[in-house]
Each structure stands twice: as C-alpha cells, then as structure tokens.
Amino acid sequence: MVRLGFRLSPGGNRAGGEGVSSTGSTMGTDHRTLHNRVLAVLGPAIAAGEYSPGHTFTLQGLEHDFGVSRTVAREAVRVLESMRLVVSRPRTGIRVRPRKDWSVFDPQLIRWRLAGSGRMEQLRTLNELREAVEPG
C-alpha cells in the first residue's frame, strides 16, 4: 500500500517535517493543501497501475493510510473522480476504473502518466491527438 510519507500528530505538527497550524495551513515552504498531498501519492500510483482496475478503497482506509480527515480524503476522491480514475458508490467504496474510462487529456493525469510507467502509452495518445488536430 502506498503511504503519503507524513502523519499529522495530535499537536498539529507533522512527524518528521514542517509544522502545521491548528487551522491546517503549513508553516514551511510546502503550501500544497492536504488533499493535494494525498493526490500527489495516490494519483500517480493509480496512473502507474499500482492499483489495478477494480481495486477498492474506502474513505476510512484512506484516512488511516494518509493520516488525514474524512473531508480531506473525500476531496481527494472527488478530484480523482473528475479525472474518471475512480468511481465512488455508497456501500461499495471507491473503485479504480479501467484505463479506457480515464480522462486521458486531463493535464494532471498526463503529468502523472509521463512521470510513471505509462509514459510511452501517454506519448502515443498525445501524438494521436496532435495528428488529428494539426493540418496534414
């Protein structure tokens, strides 16, 4: 299972890292929101195929694995849903969708795929788009 690399301690500080105020804002140089930090690990892992289509997550599991609140986990899932990487259903959890369903032209997904094992497939997809759009 992929882990985020930090957990919020009860005192509001991240173990082994920069401080986080009681309002959740960082007091260091990394100003990404918590849900973006979850996305920075979970999104590339899904895009790289570390979680196969049909793999199911739960909000509770994401909360535990990433050390975040349910609200943060929900927001990260919403972003993944907007890219069509996952689908969330009541009582069944959050399921990874097949690659054919993904929004392959989403800029963030393109970055994740170019950085991971799906690089060649992503380059082929972008080349197909380019050939369709550019004049002969």
PDB file of C-alpha atoms in Angstrom:
ATOM      1  CA  MET A   1       0.000   0.000   0.000  1.00  0.00           C
ATOM      2  CA  VAL A   2       1.297   3.456  -0.887  1.00  0.00           C
ATOM      3  CA  ARG A   3       1.778   5.800   2.050  1.00  0.00           C
ATOM      4  CA  LEU A   4       1.852   9.580   1.984  1.00  0.00           C
ATOM      5  CA  GLY A   5       5.053   9.977   3.974  1.00  0.00           C
ATOM      6  CA  PHE A   6       3.711  12.061   6.828  1.00  0.00           C
ATOM      7  CA  ARG A   7       1.101  11.878   9.510  1.00  0.00           C
ATOM      8  CA  LEU A   8      -0.386  14.727  11.450  1.00  0.00           C
ATOM      9  CA  SER A   9       0.365  14.349  15.124  1.00  0.00           C
ATOM     10  CA  PRO A  10      -2.202  15.318  17.792  1.00  0.00           C
ATOM     11  CA  GLY A  11      -0.260  18.527  18.446  1.00  0.00           C
ATOM     12  CA  GLY A  12      -0.751  19.700  14.860  1.00  0.00           C
ATOM     13  CA  ASN A  13       2.807  19.013  13.663  1.00  0.00           C
ATOM     14  CA  ARG A  14       3.720  16.534  11.017  1.00  0.00           C
ATOM     15  CA  ALA A  15       6.011  13.850  12.251  1.00  0.00           C
ATOM     16  CA  GLY A  16       9.426  14.421  10.760  1.00  0.00           C
ATOM     17  CA  GLY A  17       8.504  17.547   8.819  1.00  0.00           C
ATOM     18  CA  GLU A  18       7.335  21.129   8.792  1.00  0.00           C
ATOM     19  CA  GLY A  19       4.782  22.348  11.279  1.00  0.00           C
ATOM     20  CA  VAL A  20       1.087  22.580  10.523  1.00  0.00           C
ATOM     21  CA  SER A  21      -1.011  25.123  12.396  1.00  0.00           C
ATOM     22  CA  SER A  22      -4.286  24.199  14.086  1.00  0.00           C
ATOM     23  CA  THR A  23      -6.108  25.585  11.032  1.00  0.00           C
ATOM     24  CA  GLY A  24      -4.250  23.131   8.787  1.00  0.00           C
ATOM     25  CA  SER A  25      -2.055  25.634   6.961  1.00  0.00           C
ATOM     26  CA  THR A  26       1.618  24.809   6.565  1.00  0.00           C
ATOM     27  CA  MET A  27       4.239  26.937   8.231  1.00  0.00           C
ATOM     28  CA  GLY A  28       7.078  25.906   5.885  1.00  0.00           C
ATOM     29  CA  THR A  29       7.758  26.138   2.188  1.00  0.00           C
ATOM     30  CA  ASP A  30       5.333  23.421   1.029  1.00  0.00           C
ATOM     31  CA  HIS A  31       1.968  25.138   0.627  1.00  0.00           C
ATOM     32  CA  ARG A  32       0.056  22.324  -1.057  1.00  0.00           C
ATOM     33  CA  THR A  33      -3.258  21.504   0.532  1.00  0.00           C
ATOM     34  CA  LEU A  34      -3.674  18.219   2.332  1.00  0.00           C
ATOM     35  CA  HIS A  35      -5.898  16.767  -0.378  1.00  0.00           C
ATOM     36  CA  ASN A  36      -3.246  17.688  -2.967  1.00  0.00           C
ATOM     37  CA  ARG A  37      -0.673  15.841  -0.883  1.00  0.00           C
ATOM     38  CA  VAL A  38      -2.902  12.753  -0.919  1.00  0.00           C
ATOM     39  CA  LEU A  39      -3.357  13.178  -4.686  1.00  0.00           C
ATOM     40  CA  ALA A  40       0.411  13.532  -5.184  1.00  0.00           C
ATOM     41  CA  VAL A  41       0.804   9.935  -3.990  1.00  0.00           C
ATOM     42  CA  LEU A  42      -2.472   8.205  -4.816  1.00  0.00           C
ATOM     43  CA  GLY A  43      -2.969   9.654  -8.317  1.00  0.00           C
ATOM     44  CA  PRO A  44       0.435   8.638  -9.721  1.00  0.00           C
ATOM     45  CA  ALA A  45       0.090   5.213  -8.077  1.00  0.00           C
ATOM     46  CA  ILE A  46      -3.232   4.619  -9.843  1.00  0.00           C
ATOM     47  CA  ALA A  47      -1.887   6.023 -13.132  1.00  0.00           C
ATOM     48  CA  ALA A  48       1.172   3.743 -12.903  1.00  0.00           C
ATOM     49  CA  GLY A  49      -1.019   0.684 -12.416  1.00  0.00           C
ATOM     50  CA  GLU A  50      -0.055   0.025  -8.799  1.00  0.00           C
ATOM     51  CA  TYR A  51      -3.793  -0.325  -8.198  1.00  0.00           C
ATOM     52  CA  SER A  52      -5.456  -2.389 -10.895  1.00  0.00           C
ATOM     53  CA  PRO A  53      -8.932  -1.645 -12.283  1.00  0.00           C
ATOM     54  CA  GLY A  54     -11.491  -2.853  -9.781  1.00  0.00           C
ATOM     55  CA  HIS A  55      -9.283  -2.254  -6.742  1.00  0.00           C
ATOM     56  CA  THR A  56     -11.461  -0.829  -3.985  1.00  0.00           C
ATOM     57  CA  PHE A  57     -10.545   1.815  -1.417  1.00  0.00           C
ATOM     58  CA  THR A  58     -12.639   3.053   1.484  1.00  0.00           C
ATOM     59  CA  LEU A  59     -12.683   6.566   2.898  1.00  0.00           C
ATOM     60  CA  GLN A  60     -11.789   5.101   6.273  1.00  0.00           C
ATOM     61  CA  GLY A  61      -8.812   3.300   4.740  1.00  0.00           C
ATOM     62  CA  LEU A  62      -7.601   6.472   3.019  1.00  0.00           C
ATOM     63  CA  GLU A  63      -7.979   8.398   6.269  1.00  0.00           C
ATOM     64  CA  HIS A  64      -5.861   5.829   8.068  1.00  0.00           C
ATOM     65  CA  ASP A  65      -3.245   5.314   5.334  1.00  0.00           C
ATOM     66  CA  PHE A  66      -2.652   9.026   4.773  1.00  0.00           C
ATOM     67  CA  GLY A  67      -3.350  10.330   8.267  1.00  0.00           C
ATOM     68  CA  VAL A  68      -5.968  12.829   7.080  1.00  0.00           C
ATOM     69  CA  SER A  69      -9.573  13.672   7.933  1.00  0.00           C
ATOM     70  CA  ARG A  70     -12.591  12.268   6.122  1.00  0.00           C
ATOM     71  CA  THR A  71     -13.151  15.676   4.499  1.00  0.00           C
ATOM     72  CA  VAL A  72      -9.626  15.693   3.044  1.00  0.00           C
ATOM     73  CA  ALA A  73      -9.988  12.089   1.823  1.00  0.00           C
ATOM     74  CA  ARG A  74     -13.364  12.932   0.253  1.00  0.00           C
ATOM     75  CA  GLU A  75     -11.938  15.950  -1.579  1.00  0.00           C
ATOM     76  CA  ALA A  76      -9.046  13.880  -2.961  1.00  0.00           C
ATOM     77  CA  VAL A  77     -11.558  11.268  -4.163  1.00  0.00           C
ATOM     78  CA  ARG A  78     -13.641  13.991  -5.845  1.00  0.00           C
ATOM     79  CA  VAL A  79     -10.612  15.126  -7.830  1.00  0.00           C
ATOM     80  CA  LEU A  80      -9.813  11.533  -8.853  1.00  0.00           C
ATOM     81  CA  GLU A  81     -13.483  11.101  -9.849  1.00  0.00           C
ATOM     82  CA  SER A  82     -13.308  14.240 -12.010  1.00  0.00           C
ATOM     83  CA  MET A  83     -10.413  12.597 -13.900  1.00  0.00           C
ATOM     84  CA  ARG A  84     -12.514   9.426 -14.134  1.00  0.00           C
ATOM     85  CA  LEU A  85      -9.749   7.408 -12.429  1.00  0.00           C
ATOM     86  CA  VAL A  86     -12.145   6.167  -9.756  1.00  0.00           C
ATOM     87  CA  VAL A  87     -15.857   5.844  -9.150  1.00  0.00           C
ATOM     88  CA  SER A  88     -17.361   6.180  -5.688  1.00  0.00           C
ATOM     89  CA  ARG A  89     -20.553   4.391  -4.720  1.00  0.00           C
ATOM     90  CA  PRO A  90     -22.331   4.227  -1.371  1.00  0.00           C
ATOM     91  CA  ARG A  91     -21.707   0.976   0.486  1.00  0.00           C
ATOM     92  CA  THR A  92     -19.305  -0.321  -2.173  1.00  0.00           C
ATOM     93  CA  GLY A  93     -16.395   2.082  -1.749  1.00  0.00           C
ATOM     94  CA  ILE A  94     -14.105   3.829  -4.179  1.00  0.00           C
ATOM     95  CA  ARG A  95     -13.230   1.643  -7.143  1.00  0.00           C
ATOM     96  CA  VAL A  96     -10.401   2.169  -9.651  1.00  0.00           C
ATOM     97  CA  ARG A  97     -11.830   2.423 -13.165  1.00  0.00           C
ATOM     98  CA  PRO A  98     -10.380   0.774 -16.275  1.00  0.00           C
ATOM     99  CA  ARG A  99      -7.843   2.895 -18.192  1.00  0.00           C
ATOM    100  CA  LYS A 100     -10.198   3.181 -21.180  1.00  0.00           C
ATOM    101  CA  ASP A 101     -12.558   5.257 -18.979  1.00  0.00           C
ATOM    102  CA  TRP A 102      -9.917   7.762 -17.814  1.00  0.00           C
ATOM    103  CA  SER A 103      -9.891  11.401 -18.951  1.00  0.00           C
ATOM    104  CA  VAL A 104      -6.576  10.893 -20.714  1.00  0.00           C
ATOM    105  CA  PHE A 105      -6.257  14.546 -21.712  1.00  0.00           C
ATOM    106  CA  ASP A 106      -6.514  15.879 -18.139  1.00  0.00           C
ATOM    107  CA  PRO A 107      -3.269  17.868 -17.608  1.00  0.00           C
ATOM    108  CA  GLN A 108      -2.570  16.360 -14.182  1.00  0.00           C
ATOM    109  CA  LEU A 109      -3.145  12.810 -15.400  1.00  0.00           C
ATOM    110  CA  ILE A 110      -0.849  13.499 -18.369  1.00  0.00           C
ATOM    111  CA  ARG A 111       1.897  14.612 -15.960  1.00  0.00           C
ATOM    112  CA  TRP A 112       1.409  11.524 -13.772  1.00  0.00           C
ATOM    113  CA  ARG A 113       1.493   9.165 -16.757  1.00  0.00           C
ATOM    114  CA  LEU A 114       4.557  10.841 -18.283  1.00  0.00           C
ATOM    115  CA  ALA A 115       6.380  10.507 -14.962  1.00  0.00           C
ATOM    116  CA  GLY A 116       5.442   6.856 -14.493  1.00  0.00           C
ATOM    117  CA  SER A 117       5.415   3.556 -16.294  1.00  0.00           C
ATOM    118  CA  GLY A 118       2.642   4.710 -18.676  1.00  0.00           C
ATOM    119  CA  ARG A 119       4.938   7.197 -20.386  1.00  0.00           C
ATOM    120  CA  MET A 120       5.030   5.537 -23.824  1.00  0.00           C
ATOM    121  CA  GLU A 121       1.266   4.956 -23.885  1.00  0.00           C
ATOM    122  CA  GLN A 122       0.694   8.605 -22.944  1.00  0.00           C
ATOM    123  CA  LEU A 123       3.068   9.820 -25.652  1.00  0.00           C
ATOM    124  CA  ARG A 124       1.210   7.705 -28.238  1.00  0.00           C
ATOM    125  CA  THR A 125      -2.117   9.172 -27.081  1.00  0.00           C
ATOM    126  CA  LEU A 126      -0.785  12.732 -27.298  1.00  0.00           C
ATOM    127  CA  ASN A 127       0.681  12.034 -30.751  1.00  0.00           C
ATOM    128  CA  GLU A 128      -2.713  10.730 -31.953  1.00  0.00           C
ATOM    129  CA  LEU A 129      -4.342  13.938 -30.716  1.00  0.00           C
ATOM    130  CA  ARG A 130      -1.675  16.029 -32.415  1.00  0.00           C
ATOM    131  CA  GLU A 131      -2.142  14.189 -35.726  1.00  0.00           C
ATOM    132  CA  ALA A 132      -5.912  14.705 -35.539  1.00  0.00           C
ATOM    133  CA  VAL A 133      -5.662  18.422 -34.776  1.00  0.00           C
ATOM    134  CA  GLU A 134      -2.692  19.614 -36.818  1.00  0.00           C
ATOM    135  CA  PRO A 135      -3.100  20.203 -40.537  1.00  0.00           C
ATOM    136  CA  GLY A 136      -1.573  17.488 -42.788  1.00  0.00           C
TER     137      GLY A 136
END
